[in-house]
XYZ file of C-alpha atoms in Angstrom:
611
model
C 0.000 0.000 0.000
C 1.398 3.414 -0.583
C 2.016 5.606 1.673
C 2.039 9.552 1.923
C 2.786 12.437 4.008
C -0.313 13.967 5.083
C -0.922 17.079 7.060
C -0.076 17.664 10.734
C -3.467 17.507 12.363
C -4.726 15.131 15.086
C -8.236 13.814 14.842
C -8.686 13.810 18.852
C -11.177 16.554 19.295
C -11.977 20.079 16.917
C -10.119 22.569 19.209
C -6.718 20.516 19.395
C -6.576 20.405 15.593
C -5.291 24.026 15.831
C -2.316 23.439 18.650
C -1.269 19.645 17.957
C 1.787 20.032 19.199
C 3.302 17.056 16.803
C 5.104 17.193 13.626
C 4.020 14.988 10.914
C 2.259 11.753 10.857
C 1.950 9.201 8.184
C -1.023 7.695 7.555
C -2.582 5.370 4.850
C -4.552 7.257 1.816
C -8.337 6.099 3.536
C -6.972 7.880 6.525
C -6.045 10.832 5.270
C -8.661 11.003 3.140
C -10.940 11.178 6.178
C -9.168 13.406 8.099
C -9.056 15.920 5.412
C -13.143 15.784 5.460
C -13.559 16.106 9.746
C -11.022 18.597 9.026
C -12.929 20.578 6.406
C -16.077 19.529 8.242
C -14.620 21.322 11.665
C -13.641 24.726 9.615
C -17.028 24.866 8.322
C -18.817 24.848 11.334
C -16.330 27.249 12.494
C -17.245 30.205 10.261
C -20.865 29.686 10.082
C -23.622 29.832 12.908
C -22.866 27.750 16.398
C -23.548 24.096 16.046
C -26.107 22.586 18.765
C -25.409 20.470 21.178
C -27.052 17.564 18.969
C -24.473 18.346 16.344
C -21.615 18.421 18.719
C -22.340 15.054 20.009
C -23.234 13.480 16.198
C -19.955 15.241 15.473
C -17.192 14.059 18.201
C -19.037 10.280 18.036
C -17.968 10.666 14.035
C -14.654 11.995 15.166
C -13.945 9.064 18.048
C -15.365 6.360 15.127
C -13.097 7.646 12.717
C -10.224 7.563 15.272
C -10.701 3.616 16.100
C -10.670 2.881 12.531
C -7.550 5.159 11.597
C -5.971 3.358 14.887
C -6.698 -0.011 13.899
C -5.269 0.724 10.425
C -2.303 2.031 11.619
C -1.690 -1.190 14.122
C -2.395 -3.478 11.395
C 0.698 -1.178 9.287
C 2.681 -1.394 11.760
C 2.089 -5.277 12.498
C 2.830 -6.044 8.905
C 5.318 -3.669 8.513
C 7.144 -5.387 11.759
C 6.816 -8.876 10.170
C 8.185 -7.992 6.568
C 11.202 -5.780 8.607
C 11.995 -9.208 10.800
C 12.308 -11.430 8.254
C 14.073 -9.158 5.944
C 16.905 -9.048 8.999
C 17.132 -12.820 9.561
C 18.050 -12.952 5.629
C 20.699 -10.420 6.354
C 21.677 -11.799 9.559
C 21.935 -15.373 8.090
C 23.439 -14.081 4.752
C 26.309 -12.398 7.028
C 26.757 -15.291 9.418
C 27.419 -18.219 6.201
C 29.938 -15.367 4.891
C 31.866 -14.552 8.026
C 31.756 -18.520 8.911
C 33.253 -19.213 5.349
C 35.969 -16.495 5.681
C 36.857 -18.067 9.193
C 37.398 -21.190 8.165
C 38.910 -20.171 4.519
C 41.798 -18.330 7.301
C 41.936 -21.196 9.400
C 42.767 -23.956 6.345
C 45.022 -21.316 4.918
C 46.923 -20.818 7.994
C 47.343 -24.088 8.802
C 50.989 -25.563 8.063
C 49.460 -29.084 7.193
C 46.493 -27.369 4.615
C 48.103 -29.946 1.465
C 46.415 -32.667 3.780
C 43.329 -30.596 4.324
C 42.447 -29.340 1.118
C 42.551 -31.637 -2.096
C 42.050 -28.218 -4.437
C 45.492 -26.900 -3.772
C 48.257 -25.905 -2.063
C 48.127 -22.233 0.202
C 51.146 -19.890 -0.055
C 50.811 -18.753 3.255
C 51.959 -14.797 4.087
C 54.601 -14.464 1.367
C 52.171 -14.765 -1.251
C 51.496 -11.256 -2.199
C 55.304 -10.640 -2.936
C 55.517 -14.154 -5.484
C 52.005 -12.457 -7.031
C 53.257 -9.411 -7.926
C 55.730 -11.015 -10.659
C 53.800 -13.503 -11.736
C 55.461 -15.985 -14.586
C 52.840 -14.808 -16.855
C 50.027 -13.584 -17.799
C 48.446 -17.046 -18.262
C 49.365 -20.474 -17.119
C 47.845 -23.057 -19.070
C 47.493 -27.159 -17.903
C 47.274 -29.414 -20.926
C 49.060 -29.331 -24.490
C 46.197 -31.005 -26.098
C 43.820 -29.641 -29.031
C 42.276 -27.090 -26.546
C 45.779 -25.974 -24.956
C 48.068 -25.691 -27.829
C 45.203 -24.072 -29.341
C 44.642 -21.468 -26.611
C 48.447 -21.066 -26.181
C 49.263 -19.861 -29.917
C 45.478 -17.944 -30.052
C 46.827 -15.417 -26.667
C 50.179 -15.978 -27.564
C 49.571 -13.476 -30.671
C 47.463 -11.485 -29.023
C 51.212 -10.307 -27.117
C 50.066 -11.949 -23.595
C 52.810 -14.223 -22.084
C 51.856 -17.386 -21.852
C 53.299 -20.788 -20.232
C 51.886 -24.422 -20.571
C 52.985 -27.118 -18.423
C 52.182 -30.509 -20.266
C 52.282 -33.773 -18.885
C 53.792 -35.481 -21.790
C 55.050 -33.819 -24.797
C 56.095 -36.798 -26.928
C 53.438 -37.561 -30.194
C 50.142 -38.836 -28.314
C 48.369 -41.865 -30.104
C 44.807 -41.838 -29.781
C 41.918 -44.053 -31.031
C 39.652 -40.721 -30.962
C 40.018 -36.756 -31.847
C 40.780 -37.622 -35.544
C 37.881 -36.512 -37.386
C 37.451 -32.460 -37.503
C 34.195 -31.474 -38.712
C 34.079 -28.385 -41.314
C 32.452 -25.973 -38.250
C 35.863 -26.784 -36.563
C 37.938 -26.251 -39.830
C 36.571 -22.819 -39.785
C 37.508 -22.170 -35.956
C 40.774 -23.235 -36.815
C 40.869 -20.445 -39.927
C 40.087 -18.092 -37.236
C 42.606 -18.658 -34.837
C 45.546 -19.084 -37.716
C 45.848 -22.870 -36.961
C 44.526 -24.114 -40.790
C 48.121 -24.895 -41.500
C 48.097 -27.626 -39.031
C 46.273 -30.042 -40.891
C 48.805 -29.564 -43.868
C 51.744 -32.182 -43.898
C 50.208 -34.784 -41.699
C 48.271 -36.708 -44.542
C 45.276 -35.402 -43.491
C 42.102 -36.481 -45.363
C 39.095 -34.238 -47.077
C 36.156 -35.545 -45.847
C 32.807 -34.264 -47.151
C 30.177 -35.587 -45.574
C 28.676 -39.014 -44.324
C 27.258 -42.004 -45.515
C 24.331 -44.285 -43.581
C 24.295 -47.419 -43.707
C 20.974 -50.274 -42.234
C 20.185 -53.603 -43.317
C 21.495 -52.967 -46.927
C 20.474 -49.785 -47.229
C 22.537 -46.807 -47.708
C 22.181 -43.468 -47.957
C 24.335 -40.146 -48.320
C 24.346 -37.414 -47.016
C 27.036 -34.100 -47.912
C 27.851 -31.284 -46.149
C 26.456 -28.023 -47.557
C 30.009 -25.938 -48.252
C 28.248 -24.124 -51.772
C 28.470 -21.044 -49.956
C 31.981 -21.420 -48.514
C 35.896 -21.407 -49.314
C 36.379 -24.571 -51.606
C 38.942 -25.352 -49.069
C 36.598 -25.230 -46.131
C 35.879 -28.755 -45.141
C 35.853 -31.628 -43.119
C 39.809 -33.239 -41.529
C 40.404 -36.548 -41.033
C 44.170 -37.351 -39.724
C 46.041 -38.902 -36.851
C 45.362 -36.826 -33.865
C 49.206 -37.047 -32.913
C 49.976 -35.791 -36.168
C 47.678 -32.727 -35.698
C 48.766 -32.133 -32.206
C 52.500 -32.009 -32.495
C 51.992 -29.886 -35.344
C 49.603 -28.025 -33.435
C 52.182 -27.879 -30.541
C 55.077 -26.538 -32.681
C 52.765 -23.778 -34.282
C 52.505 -22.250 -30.404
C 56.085 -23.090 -29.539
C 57.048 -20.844 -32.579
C 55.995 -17.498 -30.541
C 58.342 -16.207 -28.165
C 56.160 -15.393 -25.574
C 54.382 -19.056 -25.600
C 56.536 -21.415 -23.291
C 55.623 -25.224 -23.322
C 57.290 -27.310 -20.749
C 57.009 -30.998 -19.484
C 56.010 -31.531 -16.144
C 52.991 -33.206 -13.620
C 50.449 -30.683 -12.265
C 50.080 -31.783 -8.874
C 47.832 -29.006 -7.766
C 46.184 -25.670 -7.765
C 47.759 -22.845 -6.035
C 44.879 -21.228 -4.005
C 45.201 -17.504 -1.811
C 41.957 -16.340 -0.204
C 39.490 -18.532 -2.562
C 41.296 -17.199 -5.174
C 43.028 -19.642 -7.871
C 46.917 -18.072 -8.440
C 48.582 -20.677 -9.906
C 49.713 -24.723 -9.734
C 52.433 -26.937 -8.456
C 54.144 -29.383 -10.538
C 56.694 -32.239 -10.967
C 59.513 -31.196 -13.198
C 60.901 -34.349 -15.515
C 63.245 -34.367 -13.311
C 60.789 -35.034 -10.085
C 62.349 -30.924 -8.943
C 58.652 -29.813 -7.124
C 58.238 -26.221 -8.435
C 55.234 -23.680 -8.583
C 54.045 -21.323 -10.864
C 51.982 -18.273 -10.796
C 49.724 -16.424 -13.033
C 46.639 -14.288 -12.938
C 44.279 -16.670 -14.881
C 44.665 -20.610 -15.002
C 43.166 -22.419 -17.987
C 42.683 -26.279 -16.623
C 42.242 -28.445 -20.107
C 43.998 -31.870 -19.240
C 41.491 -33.705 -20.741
C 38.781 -36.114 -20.632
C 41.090 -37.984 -17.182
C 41.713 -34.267 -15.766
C 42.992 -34.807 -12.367
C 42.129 -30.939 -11.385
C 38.500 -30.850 -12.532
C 37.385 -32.565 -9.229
C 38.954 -29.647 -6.947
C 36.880 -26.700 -9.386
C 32.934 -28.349 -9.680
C 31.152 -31.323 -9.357
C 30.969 -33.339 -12.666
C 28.484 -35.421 -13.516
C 30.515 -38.182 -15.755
C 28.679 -40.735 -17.410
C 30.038 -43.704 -19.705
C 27.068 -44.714 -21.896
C 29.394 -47.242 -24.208
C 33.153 -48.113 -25.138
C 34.792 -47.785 -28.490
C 37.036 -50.539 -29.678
C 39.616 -49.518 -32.397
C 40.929 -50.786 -35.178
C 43.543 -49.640 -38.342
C 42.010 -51.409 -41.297
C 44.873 -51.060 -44.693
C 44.627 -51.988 -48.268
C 40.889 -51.076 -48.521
C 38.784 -48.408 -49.519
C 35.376 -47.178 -48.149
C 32.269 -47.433 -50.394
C 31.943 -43.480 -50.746
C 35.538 -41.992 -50.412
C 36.202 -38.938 -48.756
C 33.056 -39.328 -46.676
C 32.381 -41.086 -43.182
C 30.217 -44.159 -42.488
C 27.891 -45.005 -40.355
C 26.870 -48.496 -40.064
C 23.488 -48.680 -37.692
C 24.378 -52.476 -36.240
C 22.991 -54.204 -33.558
C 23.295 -53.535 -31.041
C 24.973 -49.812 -31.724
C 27.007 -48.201 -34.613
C 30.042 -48.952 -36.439
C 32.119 -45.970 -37.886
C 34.870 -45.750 -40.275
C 36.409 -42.789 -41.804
C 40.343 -42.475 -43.433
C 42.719 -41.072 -41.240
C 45.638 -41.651 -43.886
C 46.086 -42.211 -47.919
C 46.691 -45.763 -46.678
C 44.442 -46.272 -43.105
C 41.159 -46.190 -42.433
C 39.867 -46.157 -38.456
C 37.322 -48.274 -37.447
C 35.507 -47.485 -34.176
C 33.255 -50.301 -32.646
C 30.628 -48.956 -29.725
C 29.817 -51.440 -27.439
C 27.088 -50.334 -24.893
C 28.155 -50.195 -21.070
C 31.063 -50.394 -19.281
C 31.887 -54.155 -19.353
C 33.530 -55.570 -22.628
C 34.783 -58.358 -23.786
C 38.049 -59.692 -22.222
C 41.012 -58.836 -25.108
C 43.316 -61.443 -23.407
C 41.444 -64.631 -23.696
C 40.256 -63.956 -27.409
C 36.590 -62.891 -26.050
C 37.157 -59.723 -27.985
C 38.136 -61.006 -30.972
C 35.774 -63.880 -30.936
C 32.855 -60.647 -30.486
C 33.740 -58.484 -33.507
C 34.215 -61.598 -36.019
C 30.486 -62.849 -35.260
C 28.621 -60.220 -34.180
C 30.436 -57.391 -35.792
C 31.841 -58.352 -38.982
C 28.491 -59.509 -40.413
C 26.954 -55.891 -40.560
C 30.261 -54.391 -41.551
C 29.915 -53.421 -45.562
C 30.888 -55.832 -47.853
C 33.952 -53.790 -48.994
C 35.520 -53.557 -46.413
C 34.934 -56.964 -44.265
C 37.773 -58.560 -45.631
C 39.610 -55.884 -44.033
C 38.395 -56.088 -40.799
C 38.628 -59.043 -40.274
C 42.513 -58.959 -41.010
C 42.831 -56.102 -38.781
C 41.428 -58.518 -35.635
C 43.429 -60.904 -36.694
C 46.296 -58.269 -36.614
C 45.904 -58.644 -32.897
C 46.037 -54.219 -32.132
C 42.713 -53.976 -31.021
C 42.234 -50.900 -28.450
C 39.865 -49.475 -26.362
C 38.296 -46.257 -25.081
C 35.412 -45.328 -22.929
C 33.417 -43.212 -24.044
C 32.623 -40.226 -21.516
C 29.760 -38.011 -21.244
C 29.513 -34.819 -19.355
C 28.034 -31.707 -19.456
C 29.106 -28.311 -18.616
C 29.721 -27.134 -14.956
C 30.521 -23.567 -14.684
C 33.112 -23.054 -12.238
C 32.618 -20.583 -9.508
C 36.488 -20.121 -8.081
C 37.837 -16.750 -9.376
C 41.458 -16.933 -11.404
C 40.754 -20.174 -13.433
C 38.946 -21.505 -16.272
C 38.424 -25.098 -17.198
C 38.368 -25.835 -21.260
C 38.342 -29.110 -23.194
C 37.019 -32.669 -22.624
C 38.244 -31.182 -18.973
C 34.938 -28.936 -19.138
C 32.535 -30.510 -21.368
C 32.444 -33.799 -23.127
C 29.720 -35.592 -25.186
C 29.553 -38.843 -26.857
C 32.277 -39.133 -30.001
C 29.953 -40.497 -32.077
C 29.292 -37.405 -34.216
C 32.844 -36.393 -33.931
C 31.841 -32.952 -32.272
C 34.372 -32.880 -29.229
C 37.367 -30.884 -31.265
C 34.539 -28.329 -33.156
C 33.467 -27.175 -29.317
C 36.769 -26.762 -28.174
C 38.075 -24.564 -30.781
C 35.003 -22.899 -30.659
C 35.689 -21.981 -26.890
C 38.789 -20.824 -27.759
C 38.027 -18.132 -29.881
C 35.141 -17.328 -27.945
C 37.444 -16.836 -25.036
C 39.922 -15.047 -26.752
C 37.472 -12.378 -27.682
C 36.308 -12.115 -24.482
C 40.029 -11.580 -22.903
C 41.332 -9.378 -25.963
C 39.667 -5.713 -24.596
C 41.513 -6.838 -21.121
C 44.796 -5.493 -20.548
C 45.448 -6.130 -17.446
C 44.227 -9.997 -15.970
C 45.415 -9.166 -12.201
C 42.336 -7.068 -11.351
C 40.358 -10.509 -10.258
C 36.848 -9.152 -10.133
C 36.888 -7.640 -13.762
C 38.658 -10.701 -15.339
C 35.930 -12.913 -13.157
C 32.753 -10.639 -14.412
C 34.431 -11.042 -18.050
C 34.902 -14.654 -17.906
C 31.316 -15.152 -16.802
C 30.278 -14.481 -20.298
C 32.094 -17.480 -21.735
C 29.633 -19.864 -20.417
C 26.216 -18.394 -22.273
C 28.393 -16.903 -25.941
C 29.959 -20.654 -25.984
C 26.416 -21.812 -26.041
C 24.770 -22.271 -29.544
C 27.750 -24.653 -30.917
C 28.640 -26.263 -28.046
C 24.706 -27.415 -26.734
C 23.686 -27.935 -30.490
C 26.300 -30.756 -30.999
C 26.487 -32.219 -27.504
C 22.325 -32.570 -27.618
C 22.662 -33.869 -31.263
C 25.350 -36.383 -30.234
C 23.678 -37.323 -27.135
C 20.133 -38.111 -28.928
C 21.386 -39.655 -32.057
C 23.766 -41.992 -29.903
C 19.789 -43.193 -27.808
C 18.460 -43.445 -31.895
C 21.129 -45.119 -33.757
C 21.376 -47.988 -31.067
C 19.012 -51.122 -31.535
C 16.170 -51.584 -28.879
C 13.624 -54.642 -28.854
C 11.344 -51.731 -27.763
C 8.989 -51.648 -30.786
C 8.865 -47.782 -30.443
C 12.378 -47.198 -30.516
C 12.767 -49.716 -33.640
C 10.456 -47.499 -35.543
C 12.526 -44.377 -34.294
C 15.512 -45.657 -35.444
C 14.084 -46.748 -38.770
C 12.153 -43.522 -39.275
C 15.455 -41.245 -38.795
C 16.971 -43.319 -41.610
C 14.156 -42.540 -43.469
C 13.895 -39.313 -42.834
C 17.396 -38.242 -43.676
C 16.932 -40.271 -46.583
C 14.324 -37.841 -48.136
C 16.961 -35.721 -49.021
C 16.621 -31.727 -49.500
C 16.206 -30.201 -46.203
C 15.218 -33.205 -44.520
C 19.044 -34.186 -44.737
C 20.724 -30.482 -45.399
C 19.223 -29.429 -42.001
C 20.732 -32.438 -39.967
C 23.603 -32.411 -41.828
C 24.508 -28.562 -40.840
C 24.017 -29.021 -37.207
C 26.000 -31.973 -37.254
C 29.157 -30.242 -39.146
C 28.963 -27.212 -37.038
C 28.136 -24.617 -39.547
C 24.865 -24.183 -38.724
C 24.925 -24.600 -35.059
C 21.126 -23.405 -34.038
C 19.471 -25.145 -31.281
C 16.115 -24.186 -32.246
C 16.790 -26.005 -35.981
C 18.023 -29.138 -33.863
C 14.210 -29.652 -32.064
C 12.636 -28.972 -34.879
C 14.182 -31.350 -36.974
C 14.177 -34.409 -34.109
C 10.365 -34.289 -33.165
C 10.409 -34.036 -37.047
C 11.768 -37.626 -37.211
C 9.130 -38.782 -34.332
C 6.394 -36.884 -36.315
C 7.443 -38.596 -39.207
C 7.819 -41.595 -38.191
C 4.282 -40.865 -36.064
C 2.298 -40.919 -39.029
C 4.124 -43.510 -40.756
C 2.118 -45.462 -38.275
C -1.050 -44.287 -39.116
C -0.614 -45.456 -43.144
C -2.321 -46.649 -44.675
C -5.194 -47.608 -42.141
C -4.565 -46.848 -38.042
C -5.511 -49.706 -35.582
C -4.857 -49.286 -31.942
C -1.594 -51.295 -31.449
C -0.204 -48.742 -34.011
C -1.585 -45.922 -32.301
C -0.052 -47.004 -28.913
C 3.009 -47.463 -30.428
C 2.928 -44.341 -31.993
C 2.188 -42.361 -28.880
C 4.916 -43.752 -27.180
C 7.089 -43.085 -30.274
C 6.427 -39.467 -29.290
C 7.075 -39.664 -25.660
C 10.205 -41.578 -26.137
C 11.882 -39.074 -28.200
C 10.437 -36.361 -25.250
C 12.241 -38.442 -23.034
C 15.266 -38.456 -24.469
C 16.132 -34.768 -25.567
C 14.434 -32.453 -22.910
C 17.050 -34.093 -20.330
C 19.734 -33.706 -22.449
C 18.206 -29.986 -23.126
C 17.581 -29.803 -19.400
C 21.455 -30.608 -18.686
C 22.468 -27.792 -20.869
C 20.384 -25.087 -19.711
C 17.002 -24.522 -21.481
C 17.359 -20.633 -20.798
C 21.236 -20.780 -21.966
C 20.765 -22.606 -24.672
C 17.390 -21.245 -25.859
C 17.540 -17.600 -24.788
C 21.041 -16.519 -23.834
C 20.294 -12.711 -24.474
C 18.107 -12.749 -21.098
C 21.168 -14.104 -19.444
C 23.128 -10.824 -17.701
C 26.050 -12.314 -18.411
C 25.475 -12.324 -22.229
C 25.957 -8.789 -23.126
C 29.091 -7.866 -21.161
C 30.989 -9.654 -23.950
C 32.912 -7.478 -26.240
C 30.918 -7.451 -29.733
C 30.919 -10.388 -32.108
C 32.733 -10.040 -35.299
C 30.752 -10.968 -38.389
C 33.863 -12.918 -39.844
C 31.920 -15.667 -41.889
C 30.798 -13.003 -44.364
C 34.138 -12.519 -45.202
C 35.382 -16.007 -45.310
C 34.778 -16.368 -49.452
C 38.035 -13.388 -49.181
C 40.801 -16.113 -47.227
């Protein structure tokens, strides 16, 4: 109710409204209102003829009346007024208490000479801190010389910020994964200078995919009409691409990439400052810098001390290097719906071609006592196209079969001021779309723009309120292809679930239509066209599709059941996936706050026909 300053006058009897000797009351509009008409009423009778004694008594009996009712209004302010003012003081009061009890025992574990065996995060620098701070070994310290960290390295690097990386291992890596770069990636790495890395490795073109189900195949291209004719899609080793990668940011003299352990995070008043490491030569040594970029990978030993990830391992990949073949439609990748989940194979050399395997769960096969082998020949090598089987077959035979798990995980935005997590460290989705090294790159230059208008990374709040755009701009690549990768993973795999079967059959149908039935998919999949809003469209879509499907030519009720839960079943497996993400995030990012304290965005793909 509002409330107003009405006029100094008492309402206890006509001849003490001239000498109340109060200042000013406030009063609710109803009371005012009616003391403004006894007051009026009073000067009235004043300057006319004498009021009787009837009208004196009708009058004060108006006057006491109006008095109990202005009372019990006020009381009944007051009482509410009193409630709201308590409770708005145990917030404060409760709000102050958590604070002061965090600080307390913040300055306890950081005082204490045994806090390594107290705090798993990091290490405390105790009192000398402030002096190590204030030359810092640079301006950022990055963990990890993987895609995301030789990426981020060269991208600051040339932006003139010093920058050190502390890898674990800086020999070649050999991976089974991280070897297919989709043509939304290939662009990233155009922006951030890197293109040249996928020269010399024999990296292969690849321009688009092929389907394959019970016989049936059907292809599907990216849509690169309106781009570079170099823009595309990069098979290769991903050691190849790495070291080259690795050499490209140990070319600048302000990058410096050494080997060493990261044993922890170095951690002053519940701010991050820097890490302690192993040297090769076991020397224990720490390092400090204003921002820390954590991105050792999908096994990150750090991520545990910054959030609380929620890692889950739907299936396992088993690997294999099939030679002296070549894939039905060259220059694109294949997917091969088996049962009971896919089969992919894409070139990774002129002479190789990798084979990934999903098995669902986390128990496989035993490799020692042939169990593996013995899995892929009969169950496997059946579904595997005809012109390639004799192939992979020789490659079990071959005896270097390898494994992977395959690790899901979405997003955790990490509170602690001074570091950043990036990478499969951050965010990770299932591999089978080949996604993971598109979002990475894509964080990368969507960090570097954020950092680039910052000069100076030691003022900790402005760096923090920068950094807490990152999470909502990184948003319409990175949820479009971990949803898309998450939901086609639940479609592609076989189900005895009569509902799911005629999912999985309809999407094969549906992409099969060609047009934008296929361009659509296609684009979110490559990471050119990275819309969220285009990705539920296009699934419900399939389960419309394959919805009416059910209905042809004449509905009965089993149909009709199965149809309806058709419909539910794809509900039920994208709105957790979109839940995971963020629906507002990933949906409507400009309502975020965060959103608009980013620097500008740079309308670069315009100009891409001019590189």
């Amino acid at each position: 109710m509002a409330l107003i300053k009405p006029a100094t006058y008492s309402v206890i009897s006509p001849p003490l409204l001239r000498h109340h000797p109060r200042g000013t009351h406030y009063y609710t509009l109803t009371s005012y209102r009616r003391t403004v008409t006894i007051f009026t009423a009073y000067r009235s009778m004043k300057h006319h003829a004498s009021p009787s004694l009837p009208q004196l008594i009708s009058s004060a009996n108006v006057l006491t009346g109006e008095r109990k009712i202005m009372e019990t209004a006020i009381d009944s302010s007051y009482i509410v007024g009193g409630f709201f003012v308590s409770l708005l003081g145990f917030v404060i009061l409760s709000v102050l208490r958590r604070r002061i009890g965090n600080s307390v025992s913040r300055s306890r574990k950081i005082g204490s000479g045994s806090s390594s065996g107290v705090r798993s995060r990091s290490n405390s620098t105790g009192g000398d801190f402030r002096r190590q701070f204030r030359s810092a070994d640079a301006d950022v310290l990055i963990v990890g010389a993987g895609v995301s960290g030789a990426a981020l390295a060269y991208a600051l690097g040339k932006e003139g910020y010093k920058i050190r990386v502390i890898e674990r291992d800086l020999t070649e890596p050999d991976r089974i994964v991280g070897e297919l770069l989709q043509p939304g990636g290939y662009l990233k790495l155009i922006e951030l200078g890197l293109e040249d890395c996928v020269e010399e490795i024999d990296g292969q073109t690849v321009l688009g995919y092929a389907l394959f189900k019970d016989g049936k195949s059907t292809k599907l291209p990216y849509s690169l009409e309106e781009f570079h004719p170099d823009v595309s899609g990069r098979s290769f080793h991903n050691g190849r691409f790495i070291r080259r990668m690795r050499e490209k940011a140990a070319s600048l003299p302000n990058v410096k990439l050494e080997q060493g352990t990261v044993t922890s995070l170095v951690e002053d008043e519940g701010t991050i400052r820097g890490v302690q490491y192993k040297t090769k030569s076991g020397e224990v040594m720490q390092v400090f810098a204003p921002l820390t970029v954590v991105c050792d990978g999908c096994f990150s030993n750090l991520r545990n001390s910054l959030c609380k990830p929620q890692v889950d391992v739907p299936s396992c990949f088993v690997g294999l290097v099939l030679e002296n073949c070549e894939l039905p439609y060259p220059n694109h990748g294949h997917v091969i719906l088996a049962d009971p989940s896919p089969i992919l194979f894409y070139q990774i050399s002129s002479t190789e071609i990798r084979c990934l395997v999903d098995i669902p769960g986390q128990k496989l096969p035993s490799l020692g006592n042939g169990d593996m082998a013995k899995y892929l020949k009969t169950t496997m090598a059946p579904q595997v196209p005809p012109e390639v089987r004799d192939a992979f077959i020789a490659a079990i035979d071959s005896g270097n079969i390898r494994t992977m798990p395959n690790r899901c995980m979405p997003a955790s935005p990490v509170q602690t001021p001074g570091v950043l997590l990036l990478g499969d460290a951050f965010n990770m989705r299932h591999p089978l779309t080949g996604g993971g090294m598109t979002v990475a790159l894509s964080d990368i230059v969507v960090l570097r723009d954020i950092l680039k208008p910052l000069h100076d990374f030691t003022d900790t709040d402005s760096l923090t309120r920068h950094l807490e755009s990152f999470y909502t701009l990184r948003k319409p690549m990175a949820s479009t292809i971990n949803t898309l990768a998450g939901a086609l993973y639940k479609v592609f795999c076989a189900s005895p679930d009569p509902a799911m079967k005629e999912m999985r059959e309809a999407c094969f149908d549906y992409l099969s239509l060609g047009g934008a039935c296929s361009s659509g998919p296609i684009g979110l999949l490559s990471g050119l066209k990275p819309y969220p809003v285009s990705l539920v469209l296009h699934f419900f879509g399939v389960a419309v599709y394959g919805f009416v499907r059910l209905l042809l030519p004449l509905p009965t009720p089993k149909r009709l059941w199965i149809g309806v839960r058709l419909i539910l079943g794809a509900s039920g497996i994208i709105f957790p996936i979109i839940k995971a993400e963020g629906v507002r995030q990933m949906f409507f990012p400009a309502s975020v706050a965060a959103y608009h304290r980013a620097p500008p965005k740079k309308n670069w793909l315009k100009n891409i026909h001019s590189l």
